[in-house]
Coordinates of C-alpha atoms in Angstrom, one line a residue:
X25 CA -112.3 -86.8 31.0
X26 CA -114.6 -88.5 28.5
X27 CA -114.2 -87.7 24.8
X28 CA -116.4 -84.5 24.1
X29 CA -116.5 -85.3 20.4
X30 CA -117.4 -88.5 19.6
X31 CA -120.9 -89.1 17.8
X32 CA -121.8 -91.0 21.5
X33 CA -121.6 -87.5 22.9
X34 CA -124.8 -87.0 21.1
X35 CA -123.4 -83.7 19.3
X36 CA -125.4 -83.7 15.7
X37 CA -123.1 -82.9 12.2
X38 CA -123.3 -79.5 12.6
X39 CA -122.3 -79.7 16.2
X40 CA -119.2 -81.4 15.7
X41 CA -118.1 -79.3 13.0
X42 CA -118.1 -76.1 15.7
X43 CA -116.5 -78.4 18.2
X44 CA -113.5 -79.3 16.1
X45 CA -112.7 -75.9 14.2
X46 CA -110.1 -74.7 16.4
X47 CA -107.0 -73.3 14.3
X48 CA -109.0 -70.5 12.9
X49 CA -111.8 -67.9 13.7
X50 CA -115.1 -69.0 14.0
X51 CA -118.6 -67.6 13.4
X52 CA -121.1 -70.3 14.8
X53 CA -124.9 -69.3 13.9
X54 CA -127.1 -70.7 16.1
X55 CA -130.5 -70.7 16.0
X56 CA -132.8 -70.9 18.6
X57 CA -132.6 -74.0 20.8
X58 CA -130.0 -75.4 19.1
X59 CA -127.9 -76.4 21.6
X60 CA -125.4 -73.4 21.3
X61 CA -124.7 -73.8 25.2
X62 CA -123.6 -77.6 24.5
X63 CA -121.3 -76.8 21.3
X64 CA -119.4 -74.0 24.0
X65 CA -118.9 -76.4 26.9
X66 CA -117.9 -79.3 24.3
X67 CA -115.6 -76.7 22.5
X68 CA -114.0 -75.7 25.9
X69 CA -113.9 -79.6 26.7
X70 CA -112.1 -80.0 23.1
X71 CA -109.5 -76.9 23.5
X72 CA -108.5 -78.7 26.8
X73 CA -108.1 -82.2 24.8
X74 CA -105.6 -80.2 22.5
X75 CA -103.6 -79.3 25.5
X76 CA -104.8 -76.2 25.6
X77 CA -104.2 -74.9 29.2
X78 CA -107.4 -74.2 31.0
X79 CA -106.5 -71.3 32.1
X80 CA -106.0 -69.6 28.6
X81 CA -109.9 -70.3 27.8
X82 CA -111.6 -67.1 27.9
X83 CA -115.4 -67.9 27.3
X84 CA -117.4 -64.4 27.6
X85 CA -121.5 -64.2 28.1
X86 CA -124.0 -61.9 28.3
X87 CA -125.6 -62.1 32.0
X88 CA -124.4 -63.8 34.9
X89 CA -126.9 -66.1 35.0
X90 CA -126.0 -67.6 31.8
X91 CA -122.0 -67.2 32.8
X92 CA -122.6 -69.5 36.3
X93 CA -124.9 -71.9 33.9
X94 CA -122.0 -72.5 31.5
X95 CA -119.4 -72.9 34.5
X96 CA -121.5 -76.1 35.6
X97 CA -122.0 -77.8 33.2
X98 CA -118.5 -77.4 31.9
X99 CA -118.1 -78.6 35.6
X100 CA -120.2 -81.4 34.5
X101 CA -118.3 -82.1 31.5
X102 CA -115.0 -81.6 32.1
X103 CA -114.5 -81.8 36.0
X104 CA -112.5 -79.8 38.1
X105 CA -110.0 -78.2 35.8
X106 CA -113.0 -76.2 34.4
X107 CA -112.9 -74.1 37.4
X108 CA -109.3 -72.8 36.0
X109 CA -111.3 -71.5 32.6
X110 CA -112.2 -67.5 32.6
X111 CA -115.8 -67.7 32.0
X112 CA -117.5 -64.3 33.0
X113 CA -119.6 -61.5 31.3
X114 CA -118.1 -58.9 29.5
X115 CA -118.6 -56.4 32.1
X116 CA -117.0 -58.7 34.5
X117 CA -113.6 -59.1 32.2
X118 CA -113.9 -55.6 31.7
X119 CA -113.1 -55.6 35.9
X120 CA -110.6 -57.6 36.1
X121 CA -108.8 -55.4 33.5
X122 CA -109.6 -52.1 35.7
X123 CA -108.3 -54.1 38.5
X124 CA -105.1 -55.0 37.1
X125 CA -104.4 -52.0 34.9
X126 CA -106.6 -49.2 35.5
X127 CA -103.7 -47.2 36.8
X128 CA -102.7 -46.9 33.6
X129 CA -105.3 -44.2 33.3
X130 CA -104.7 -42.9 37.1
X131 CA -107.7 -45.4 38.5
X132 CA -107.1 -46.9 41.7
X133 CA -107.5 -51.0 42.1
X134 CA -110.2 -50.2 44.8
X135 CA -112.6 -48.5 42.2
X136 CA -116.6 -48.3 43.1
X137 CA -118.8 -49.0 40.3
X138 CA -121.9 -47.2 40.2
X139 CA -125.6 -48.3 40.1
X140 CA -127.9 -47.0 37.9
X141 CA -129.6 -45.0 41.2
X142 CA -126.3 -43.8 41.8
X143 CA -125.4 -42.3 38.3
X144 CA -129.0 -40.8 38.3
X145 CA -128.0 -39.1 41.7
X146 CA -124.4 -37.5 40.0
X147 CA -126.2 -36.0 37.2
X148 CA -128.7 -34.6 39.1
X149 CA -126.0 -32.8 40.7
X150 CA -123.9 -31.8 37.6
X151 CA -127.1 -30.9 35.8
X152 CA -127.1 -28.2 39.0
X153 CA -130.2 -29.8 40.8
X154 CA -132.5 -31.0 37.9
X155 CA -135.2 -33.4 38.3
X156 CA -134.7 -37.2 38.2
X157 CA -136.6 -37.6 34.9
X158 CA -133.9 -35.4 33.2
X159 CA -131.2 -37.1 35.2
X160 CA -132.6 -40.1 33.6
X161 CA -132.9 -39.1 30.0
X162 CA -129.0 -37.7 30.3
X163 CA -127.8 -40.8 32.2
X164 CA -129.5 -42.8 29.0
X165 CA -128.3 -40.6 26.5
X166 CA -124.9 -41.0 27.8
X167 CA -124.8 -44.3 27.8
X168 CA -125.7 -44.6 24.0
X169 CA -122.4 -42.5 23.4
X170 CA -120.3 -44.5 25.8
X171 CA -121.5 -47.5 24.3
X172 CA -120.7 -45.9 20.3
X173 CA -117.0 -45.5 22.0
X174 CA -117.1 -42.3 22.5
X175 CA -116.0 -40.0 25.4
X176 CA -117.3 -36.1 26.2
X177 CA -114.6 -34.8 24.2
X178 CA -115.4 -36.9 21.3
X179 CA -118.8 -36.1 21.9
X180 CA -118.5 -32.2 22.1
X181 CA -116.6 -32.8 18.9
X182 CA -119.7 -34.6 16.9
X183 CA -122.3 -32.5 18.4
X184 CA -124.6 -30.8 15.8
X185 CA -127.5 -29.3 18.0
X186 CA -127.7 -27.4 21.3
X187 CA -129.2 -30.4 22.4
X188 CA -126.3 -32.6 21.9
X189 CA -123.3 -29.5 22.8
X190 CA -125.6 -29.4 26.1
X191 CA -125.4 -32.9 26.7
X192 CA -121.4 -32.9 26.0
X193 CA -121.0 -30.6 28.6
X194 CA -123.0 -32.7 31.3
X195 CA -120.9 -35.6 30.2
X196 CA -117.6 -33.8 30.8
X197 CA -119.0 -32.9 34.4
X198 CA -120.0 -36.2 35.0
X199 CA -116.8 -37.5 33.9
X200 CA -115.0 -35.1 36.3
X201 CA -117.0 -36.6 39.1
X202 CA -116.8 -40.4 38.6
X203 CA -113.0 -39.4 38.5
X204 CA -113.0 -37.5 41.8
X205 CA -114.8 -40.5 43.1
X206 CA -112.5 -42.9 42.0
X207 CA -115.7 -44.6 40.8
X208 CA -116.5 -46.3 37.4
X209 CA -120.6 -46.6 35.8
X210 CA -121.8 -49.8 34.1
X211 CA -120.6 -48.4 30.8
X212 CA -117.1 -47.7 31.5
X213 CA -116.4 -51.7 32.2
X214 CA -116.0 -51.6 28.7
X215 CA -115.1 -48.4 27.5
X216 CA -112.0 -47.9 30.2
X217 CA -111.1 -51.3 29.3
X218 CA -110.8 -50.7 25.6
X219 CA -109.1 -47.3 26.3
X220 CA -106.3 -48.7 27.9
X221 CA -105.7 -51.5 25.4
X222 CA -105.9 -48.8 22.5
X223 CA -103.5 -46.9 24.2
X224 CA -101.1 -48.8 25.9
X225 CA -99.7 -51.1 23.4
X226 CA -98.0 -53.0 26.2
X227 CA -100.8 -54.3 28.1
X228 CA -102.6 -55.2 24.9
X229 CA -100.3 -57.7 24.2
X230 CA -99.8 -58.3 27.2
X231 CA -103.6 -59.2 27.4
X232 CA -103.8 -61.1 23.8
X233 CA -100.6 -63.4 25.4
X234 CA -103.1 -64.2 27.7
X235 CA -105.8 -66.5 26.5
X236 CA -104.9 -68.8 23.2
X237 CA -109.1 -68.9 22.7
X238 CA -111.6 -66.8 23.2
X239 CA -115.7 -67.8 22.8
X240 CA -118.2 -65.4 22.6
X241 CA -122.1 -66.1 23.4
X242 CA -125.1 -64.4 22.3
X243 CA -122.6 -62.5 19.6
X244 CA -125.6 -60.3 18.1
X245 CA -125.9 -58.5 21.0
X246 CA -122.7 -57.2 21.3
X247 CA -122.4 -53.4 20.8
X248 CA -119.5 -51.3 18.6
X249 CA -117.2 -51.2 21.8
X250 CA -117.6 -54.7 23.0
X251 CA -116.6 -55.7 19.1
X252 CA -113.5 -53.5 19.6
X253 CA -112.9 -55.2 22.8
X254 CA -113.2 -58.5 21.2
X255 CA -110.9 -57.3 18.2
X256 CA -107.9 -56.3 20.8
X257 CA -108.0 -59.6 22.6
X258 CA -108.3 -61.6 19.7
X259 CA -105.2 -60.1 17.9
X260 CA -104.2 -59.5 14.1
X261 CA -106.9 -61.6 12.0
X262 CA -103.6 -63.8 10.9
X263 CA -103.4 -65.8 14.3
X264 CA -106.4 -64.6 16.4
X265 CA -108.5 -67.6 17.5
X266 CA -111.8 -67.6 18.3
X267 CA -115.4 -68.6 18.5
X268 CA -118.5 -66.3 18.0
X269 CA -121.7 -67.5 18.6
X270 CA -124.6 -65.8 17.5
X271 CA -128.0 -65.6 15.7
X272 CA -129.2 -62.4 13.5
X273 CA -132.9 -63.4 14.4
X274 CA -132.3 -63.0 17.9
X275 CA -131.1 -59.5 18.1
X276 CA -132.8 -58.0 20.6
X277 CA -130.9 -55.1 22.3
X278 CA -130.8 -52.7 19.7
X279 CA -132.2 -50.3 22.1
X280 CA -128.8 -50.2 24.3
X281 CA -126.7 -49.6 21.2
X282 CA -126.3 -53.8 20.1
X283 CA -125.8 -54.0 16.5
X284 CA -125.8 -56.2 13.8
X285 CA -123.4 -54.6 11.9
X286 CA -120.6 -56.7 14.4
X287 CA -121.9 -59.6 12.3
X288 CA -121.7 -58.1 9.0
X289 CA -118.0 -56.8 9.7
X290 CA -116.9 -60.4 11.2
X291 CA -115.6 -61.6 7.8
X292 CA -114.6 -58.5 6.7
X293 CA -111.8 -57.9 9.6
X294 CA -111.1 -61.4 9.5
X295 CA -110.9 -63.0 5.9
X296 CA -110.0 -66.6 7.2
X297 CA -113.6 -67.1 8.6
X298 CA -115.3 -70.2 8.7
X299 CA -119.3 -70.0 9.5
X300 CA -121.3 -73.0 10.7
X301 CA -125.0 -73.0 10.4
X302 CA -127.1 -75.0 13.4
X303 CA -130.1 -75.4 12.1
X304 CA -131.9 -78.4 14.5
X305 CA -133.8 -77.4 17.3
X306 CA -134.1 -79.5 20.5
X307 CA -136.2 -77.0 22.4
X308 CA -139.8 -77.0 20.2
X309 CA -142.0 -79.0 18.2
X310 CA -142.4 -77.9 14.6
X311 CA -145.9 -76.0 14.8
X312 CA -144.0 -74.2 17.0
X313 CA -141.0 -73.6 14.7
X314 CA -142.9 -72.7 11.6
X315 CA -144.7 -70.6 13.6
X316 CA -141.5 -68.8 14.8
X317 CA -140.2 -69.2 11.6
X318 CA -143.2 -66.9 9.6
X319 CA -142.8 -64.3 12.0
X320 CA -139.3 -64.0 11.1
X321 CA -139.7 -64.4 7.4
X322 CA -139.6 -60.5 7.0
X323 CA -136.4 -59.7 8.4
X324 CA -133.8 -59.2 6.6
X325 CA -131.1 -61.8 6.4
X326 CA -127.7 -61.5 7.1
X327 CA -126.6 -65.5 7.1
X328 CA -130.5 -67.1 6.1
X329 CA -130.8 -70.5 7.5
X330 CA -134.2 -72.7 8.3
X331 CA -134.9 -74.6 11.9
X332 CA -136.3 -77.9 11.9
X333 CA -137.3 -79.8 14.6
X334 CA -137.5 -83.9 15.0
X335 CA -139.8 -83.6 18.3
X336 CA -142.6 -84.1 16.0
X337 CA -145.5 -81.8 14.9
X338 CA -147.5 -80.9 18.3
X339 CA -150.0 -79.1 19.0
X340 CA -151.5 -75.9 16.9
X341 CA -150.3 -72.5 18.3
X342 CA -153.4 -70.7 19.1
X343 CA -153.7 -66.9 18.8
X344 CA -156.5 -65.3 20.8
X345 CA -157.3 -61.3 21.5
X346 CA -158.1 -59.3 24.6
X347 CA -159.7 -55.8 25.4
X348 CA -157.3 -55.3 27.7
X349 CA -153.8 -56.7 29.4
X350 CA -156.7 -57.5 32.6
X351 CA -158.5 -59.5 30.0
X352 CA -155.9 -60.9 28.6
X353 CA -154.5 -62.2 32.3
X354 CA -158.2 -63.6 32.7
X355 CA -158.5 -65.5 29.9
X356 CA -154.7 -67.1 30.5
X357 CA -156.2 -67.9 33.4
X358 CA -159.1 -69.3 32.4
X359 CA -157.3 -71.4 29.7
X360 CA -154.9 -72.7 32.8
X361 CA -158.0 -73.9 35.2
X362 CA -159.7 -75.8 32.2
X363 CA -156.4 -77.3 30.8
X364 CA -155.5 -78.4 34.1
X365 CA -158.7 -80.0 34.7
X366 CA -159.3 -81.8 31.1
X367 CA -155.5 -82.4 30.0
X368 CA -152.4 -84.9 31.6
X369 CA -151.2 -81.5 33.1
X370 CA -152.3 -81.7 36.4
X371 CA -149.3 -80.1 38.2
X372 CA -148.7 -76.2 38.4
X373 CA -145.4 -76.8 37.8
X374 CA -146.8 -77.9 34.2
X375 CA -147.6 -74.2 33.0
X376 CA -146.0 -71.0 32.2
X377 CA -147.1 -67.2 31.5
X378 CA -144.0 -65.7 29.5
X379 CA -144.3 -61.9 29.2
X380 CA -141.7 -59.8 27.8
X381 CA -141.3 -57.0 30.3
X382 CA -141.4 -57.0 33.8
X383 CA -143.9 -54.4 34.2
X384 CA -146.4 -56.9 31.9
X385 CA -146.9 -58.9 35.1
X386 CA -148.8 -57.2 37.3
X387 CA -152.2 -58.2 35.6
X388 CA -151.4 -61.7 35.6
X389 CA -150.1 -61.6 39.3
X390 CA -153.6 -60.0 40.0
X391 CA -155.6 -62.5 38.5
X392 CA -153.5 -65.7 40.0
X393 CA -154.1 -64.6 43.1
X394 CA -157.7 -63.9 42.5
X395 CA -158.3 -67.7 41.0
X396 CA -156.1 -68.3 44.4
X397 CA -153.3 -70.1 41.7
X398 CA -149.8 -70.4 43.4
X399 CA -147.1 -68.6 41.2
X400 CA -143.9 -67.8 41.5
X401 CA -142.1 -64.9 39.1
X402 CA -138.8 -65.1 38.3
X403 CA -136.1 -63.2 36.7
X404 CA -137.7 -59.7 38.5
X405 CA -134.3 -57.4 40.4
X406 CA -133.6 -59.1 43.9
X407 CA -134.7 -57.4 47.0
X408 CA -131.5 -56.6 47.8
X409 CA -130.6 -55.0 44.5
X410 CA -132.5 -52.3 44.7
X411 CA -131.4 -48.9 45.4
X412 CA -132.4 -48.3 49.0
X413 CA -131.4 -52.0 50.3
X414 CA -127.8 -50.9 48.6
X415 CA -127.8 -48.0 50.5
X416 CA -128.0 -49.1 53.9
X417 CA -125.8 -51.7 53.1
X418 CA -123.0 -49.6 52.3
X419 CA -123.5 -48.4 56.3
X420 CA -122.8 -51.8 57.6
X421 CA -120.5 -52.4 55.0
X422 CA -118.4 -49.6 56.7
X423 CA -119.2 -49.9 59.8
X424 CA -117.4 -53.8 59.8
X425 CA -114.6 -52.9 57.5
X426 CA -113.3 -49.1 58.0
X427 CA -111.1 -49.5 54.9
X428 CA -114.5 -50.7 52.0
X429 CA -114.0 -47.3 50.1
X430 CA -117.1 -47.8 47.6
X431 CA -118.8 -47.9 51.1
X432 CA -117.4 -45.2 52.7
X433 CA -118.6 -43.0 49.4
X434 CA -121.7 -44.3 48.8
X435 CA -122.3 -43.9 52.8
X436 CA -121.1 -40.1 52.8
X437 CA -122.9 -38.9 49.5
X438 CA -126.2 -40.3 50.4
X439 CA -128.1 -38.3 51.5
X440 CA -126.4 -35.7 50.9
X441 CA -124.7 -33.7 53.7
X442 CA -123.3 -30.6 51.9
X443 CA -120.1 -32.5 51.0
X444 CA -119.7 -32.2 47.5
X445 CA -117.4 -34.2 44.5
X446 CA -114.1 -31.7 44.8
X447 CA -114.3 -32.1 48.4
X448 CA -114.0 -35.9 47.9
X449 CA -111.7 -35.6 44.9
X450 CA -109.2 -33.8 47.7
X451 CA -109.6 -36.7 49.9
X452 CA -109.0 -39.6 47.2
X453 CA -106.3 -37.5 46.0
X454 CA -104.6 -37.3 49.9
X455 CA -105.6 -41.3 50.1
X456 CA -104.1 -42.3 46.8
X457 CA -100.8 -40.5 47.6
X458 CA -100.5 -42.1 51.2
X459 CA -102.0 -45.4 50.4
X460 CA -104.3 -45.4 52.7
X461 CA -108.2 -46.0 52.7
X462 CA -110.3 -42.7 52.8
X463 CA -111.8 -43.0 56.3
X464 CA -108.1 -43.7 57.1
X465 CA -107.3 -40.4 55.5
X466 CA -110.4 -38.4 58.2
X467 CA -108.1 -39.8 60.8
X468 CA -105.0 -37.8 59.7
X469 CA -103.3 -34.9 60.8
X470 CA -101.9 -33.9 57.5
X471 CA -105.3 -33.8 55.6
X472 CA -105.5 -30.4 57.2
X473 CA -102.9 -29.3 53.9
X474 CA -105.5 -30.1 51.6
X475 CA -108.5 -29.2 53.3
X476 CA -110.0 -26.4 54.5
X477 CA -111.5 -25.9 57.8
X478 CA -115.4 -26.3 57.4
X479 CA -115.0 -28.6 54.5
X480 CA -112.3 -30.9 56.8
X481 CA -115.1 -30.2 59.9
X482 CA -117.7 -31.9 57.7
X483 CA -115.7 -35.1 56.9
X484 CA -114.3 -35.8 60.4
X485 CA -117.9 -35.1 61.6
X486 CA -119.0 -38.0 59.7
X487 CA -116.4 -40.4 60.5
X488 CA -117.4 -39.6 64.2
X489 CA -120.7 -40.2 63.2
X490 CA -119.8 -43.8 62.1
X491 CA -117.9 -44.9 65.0
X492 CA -120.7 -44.1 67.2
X493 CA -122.8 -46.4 65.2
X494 CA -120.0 -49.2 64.8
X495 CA -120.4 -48.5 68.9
X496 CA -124.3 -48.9 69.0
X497 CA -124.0 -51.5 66.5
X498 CA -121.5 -54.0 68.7
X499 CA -123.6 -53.1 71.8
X500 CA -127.1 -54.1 70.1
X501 CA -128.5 -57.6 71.2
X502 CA -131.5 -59.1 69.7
X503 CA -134.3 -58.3 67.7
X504 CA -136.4 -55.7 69.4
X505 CA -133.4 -53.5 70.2
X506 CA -132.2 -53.8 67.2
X507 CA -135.2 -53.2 65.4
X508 CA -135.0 -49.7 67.9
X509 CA -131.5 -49.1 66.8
X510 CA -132.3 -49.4 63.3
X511 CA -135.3 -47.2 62.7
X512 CA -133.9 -44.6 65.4
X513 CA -130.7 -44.6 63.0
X514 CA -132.8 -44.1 60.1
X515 CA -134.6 -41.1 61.6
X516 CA -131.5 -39.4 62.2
X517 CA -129.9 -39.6 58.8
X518 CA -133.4 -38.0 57.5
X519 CA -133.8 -41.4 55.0
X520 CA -137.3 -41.2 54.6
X521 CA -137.0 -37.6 53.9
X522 CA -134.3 -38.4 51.4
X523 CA -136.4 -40.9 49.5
X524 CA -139.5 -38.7 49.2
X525 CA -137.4 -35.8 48.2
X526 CA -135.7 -37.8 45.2
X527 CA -138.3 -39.1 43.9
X528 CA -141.0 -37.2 41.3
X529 CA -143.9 -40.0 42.4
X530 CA -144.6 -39.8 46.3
X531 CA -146.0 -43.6 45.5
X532 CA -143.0 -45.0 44.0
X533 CA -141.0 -43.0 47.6
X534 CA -143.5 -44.7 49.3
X535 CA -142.5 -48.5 47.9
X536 CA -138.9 -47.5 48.2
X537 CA -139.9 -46.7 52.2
X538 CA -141.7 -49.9 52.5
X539 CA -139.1 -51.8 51.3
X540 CA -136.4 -50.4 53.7
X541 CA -139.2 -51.2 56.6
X542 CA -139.2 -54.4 55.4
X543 CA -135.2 -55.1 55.4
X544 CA -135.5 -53.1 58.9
X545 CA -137.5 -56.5 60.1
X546 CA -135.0 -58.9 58.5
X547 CA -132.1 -57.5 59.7
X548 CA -134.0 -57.3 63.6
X549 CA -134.7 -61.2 62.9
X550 CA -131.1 -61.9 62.3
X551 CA -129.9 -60.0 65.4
X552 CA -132.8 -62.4 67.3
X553 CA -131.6 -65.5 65.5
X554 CA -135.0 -65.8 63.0
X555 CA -134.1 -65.8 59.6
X556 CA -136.5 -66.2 56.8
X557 CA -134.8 -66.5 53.3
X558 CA -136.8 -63.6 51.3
X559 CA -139.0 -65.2 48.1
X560 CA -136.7 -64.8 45.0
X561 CA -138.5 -62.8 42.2
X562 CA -137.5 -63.5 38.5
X563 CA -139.0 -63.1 34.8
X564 CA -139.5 -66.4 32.7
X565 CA -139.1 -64.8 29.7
X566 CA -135.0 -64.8 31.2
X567 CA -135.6 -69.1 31.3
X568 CA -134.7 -70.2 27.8
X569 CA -134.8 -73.8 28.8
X570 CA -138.2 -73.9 31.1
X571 CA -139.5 -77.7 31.3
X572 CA -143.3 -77.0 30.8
X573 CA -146.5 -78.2 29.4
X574 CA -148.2 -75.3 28.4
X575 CA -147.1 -72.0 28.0
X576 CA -148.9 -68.5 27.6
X577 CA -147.0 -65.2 26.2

């Protein structure tokens, strides 16, 4: 493995000084583009030098995207012992926990976790049939509390409004549901996590034994109970080791309960500190960066530092208004056509549109298309994440593997079929005490001792209905039939139905219909043997390192 910290590796002063602080914790603030990626993987890289086991690495990120970037390139680096170092999301760690000791808190290994589609659906349900826009507002609401560490207990506890004593009291149902379900939300990767380790001094340490460093990317984003998280891992301030990497200016998910406070507290929960400023940009020239840098001027300053960039001083940043976001999209357009034919960009590939929401492009998408311009969006949800793709999968999840549980309940529960959360609580109940899967446990003759007659009726009913399909499934041979199979399927689970009664828009039920049509096709195709790959949508403003010529945001 080549040295990762000698001045050849092309680390700058400030660089090296992250690289090589290892016996103590670690605040690294790094501003934007400079290199904070590099100083992790080189860190890793230097850890392992140290004899450092790779397997007691834990390096934690913010997206997956950004974890499977930092796995190659400590790939690149280190070679094929970097495989062996943890390097996942929080939410992902916050699995592996679950998985190894959510019993602890009477949660199966085989948990589901929920969708944001399928949390909406549960609170509709405990909220006794409301619409999906309240549904909404509850499921965000409860998140916020979740993510402030706090359960529907705690909750009822704080509450000071019959706002907030309502919204307890939705929680607690909701709680008793994803419990009868055996089923976790996004949320409760961390939350359950942190429960367990507050509670169970045993697997805390057991947990802190664990990993001998810990690095943390995109640190400002982190909310109150990813910083307790952090704080259980890590260990008494006297020996915990680890590297936080972060940047006060780029603190942008306030709005799902990130705070900045995690920074302020660092030092204060651990004395023995050492903070390194990167200050050298590699990413913009310095038009750019003084730019970037008066925008910023106002906020206030937890660690103050000042970028500088040697790429030179480039070209002005212009600012130009619109009437309208149509306008707008127009005159981006208009400023592409006439730099591409006057400048040494030539290539498409040369220019960018970075918008910050996804909802942003639809004006621009219009008038590419309208100049006839070939685009491609990126960083937009993937066809096959979305809701109604998720929930036919589930059925042929279930119908190849009898024993896929999060299948088997996101299969029963949607649509609905008058089989509701204490029904299912009874079955995971008879399933958990016999070890078996649930659409083992419809097979039994003992589930009758839990189970009453019309409620038992219902469940066997279903698991008939699946084997009929697994039967019509095997015995389905190329496209056209299967194309038949399919949409004759979907008739007689009432799916279009479903969609247009779930949703408050009849267009947005409409989209959701179109898109299951669409899947319909591909899947026929694969049955035939044609397989198109489906175009991959994504946002650019998720591309921190785009190679471009010209960008407009």
């Amino acid at each position: 493995m080549p040295s990762p910290t000698s001045h050849s590796s092309g680390l700058n002063p400030a660089q090296l000084e992250a690289v090589h602080s290892l016996g103590r914790p670690c605040l690294v603030l790094a501003g934007a583009g400079s290199g904070k990626t590099r100083v992790i993987t080189y860190k890793i890289a230097k850890l392992i030098q140290t004899s450092i086991p790779a397997q007691r690495i834990l390096a934690i990120t913010f997206t997956n995207k950004a974890a499977a970037e930092m796995r190659e390139r400590a790939r690149q680096l280190i070679g094929p012992s970097a495989r062996e170092v943890l390097i996942c999301t929080f939410h992902a760690l916050g699995v592996r926990i679950l998985r190894e000791d959510g019993q602890a808190i009477g949660l199966k290994a085989q948990f589901s976790i929920l969708d944001s589609d399928d949390v909406t659906s549960i609170l509709k349900d405990a909220g006794a049939g409301v619409d999906a826009a309240t549904a909404r507002q509850w499921q965000w609401s409860i998140s916020l509390l979740k993510n402030q560490g706090l359960d529907a207990a705690k909750a009822a506890s704080c509450a000071k409004s019959d706002h907030e004593r309502q919204l307890a009291r939705i929680m607690a149902r909701y709680e008793e549901r994803l419990s009868a379900f055996q089923s976790v939300d996004f949320d409760d990767l961390i939350g359950l996590p942190l429960k367990i380790l507050n509670d169970h001094p045993d697997i805390r340490a057991k947990w802190q034994q664990r990993f001998d460093h810990i690095l943390i990317d995109e640190y400002q984003d982190t909310n109150a109970s990813q910083y307790a998280l952090l704080k259980h891992l890590a260990g008494p301030a006297a020996r915990a080791r680890f590297t936080a990497v972060g940047d006060d200016d780029q603190s942008i998910y306030g709005w799902r309960g990130a705070t900045l406070e995690n920074l302020r507290q660092l030092p204060l929960d651990f004395p023995g500190l050492q903070v390194i400023k990167l200050e050298q940009n590699y990413r913009s020239s310095a038009a750019i960066l003084r730019a970037a840098n008066n925008v910023i001027a106002a906020n206030p300053k937890l660690f103050p530092k000042s970028l500088w960039s040697a790429l030179g001083e480039g070209e002005p940043v212009r600012v130009t208004d619109a009437d309208s976001q149509d306008h707008e999209a127009e005159r981006a357009v208009a400023r592409i056509q006439g730099l591409r034919a006057s400048s040494v960009h030539k290539e498409w590939r040369d220019f960018a549109v970075l918008y910050r929401a996804n909802h942003l492009a639809t004006a621009f998408e219009k008038a590419l298309r309208k100049a006839q311009i070939p685009y491609k969006v990126s960083g937009g949800t993937s066809f096959f994440d979305r809701a109604e793709i998720k929930d036919l999968c589930a059925w042929f999840r279930l119908w190849i593997n009898e024993d896929d549980d999060p299948a088997f309940l996101r299969a029963i529960t949607v649509p609905k079929r008058g089989i509701g959360h204490q029904t299912l609580a009874g079955l995971g109940e008879f399933a958990k005490r016999y070890r078996i899967s649930l659409f083992e446990a419809l097979t039994s003759s003992s589930l009758a001792s839990v189970l009453s007659g019309r409620t038992l009726g219902s469940l066997q009913e279903f698991g008939r209905e699946v084997n009929d399909l697994q039967y019509r499934a095997r015995h389905t041979v190329g496209a056209p039939d299967a194309r038949a199979f399919l949409l004759d399927w979907l008739r007689d689970l009432g799916y279009e139905r479903y969609l247009f009664d779930s949703e408050d828009n009849p267009k947005a039920a409409a989209a959701r219909w179109t898109n299951v049509l669409e899947f319909v096709d591909w899947m026929s195709g694969r049955c035939g043997g044609a397989v198109d790959d489906p175009l991959q949508a994504s946002d650019h403003s998720a591309n921190k390192s785009l190679q471009i010529g010209r960008a407009h945001v």
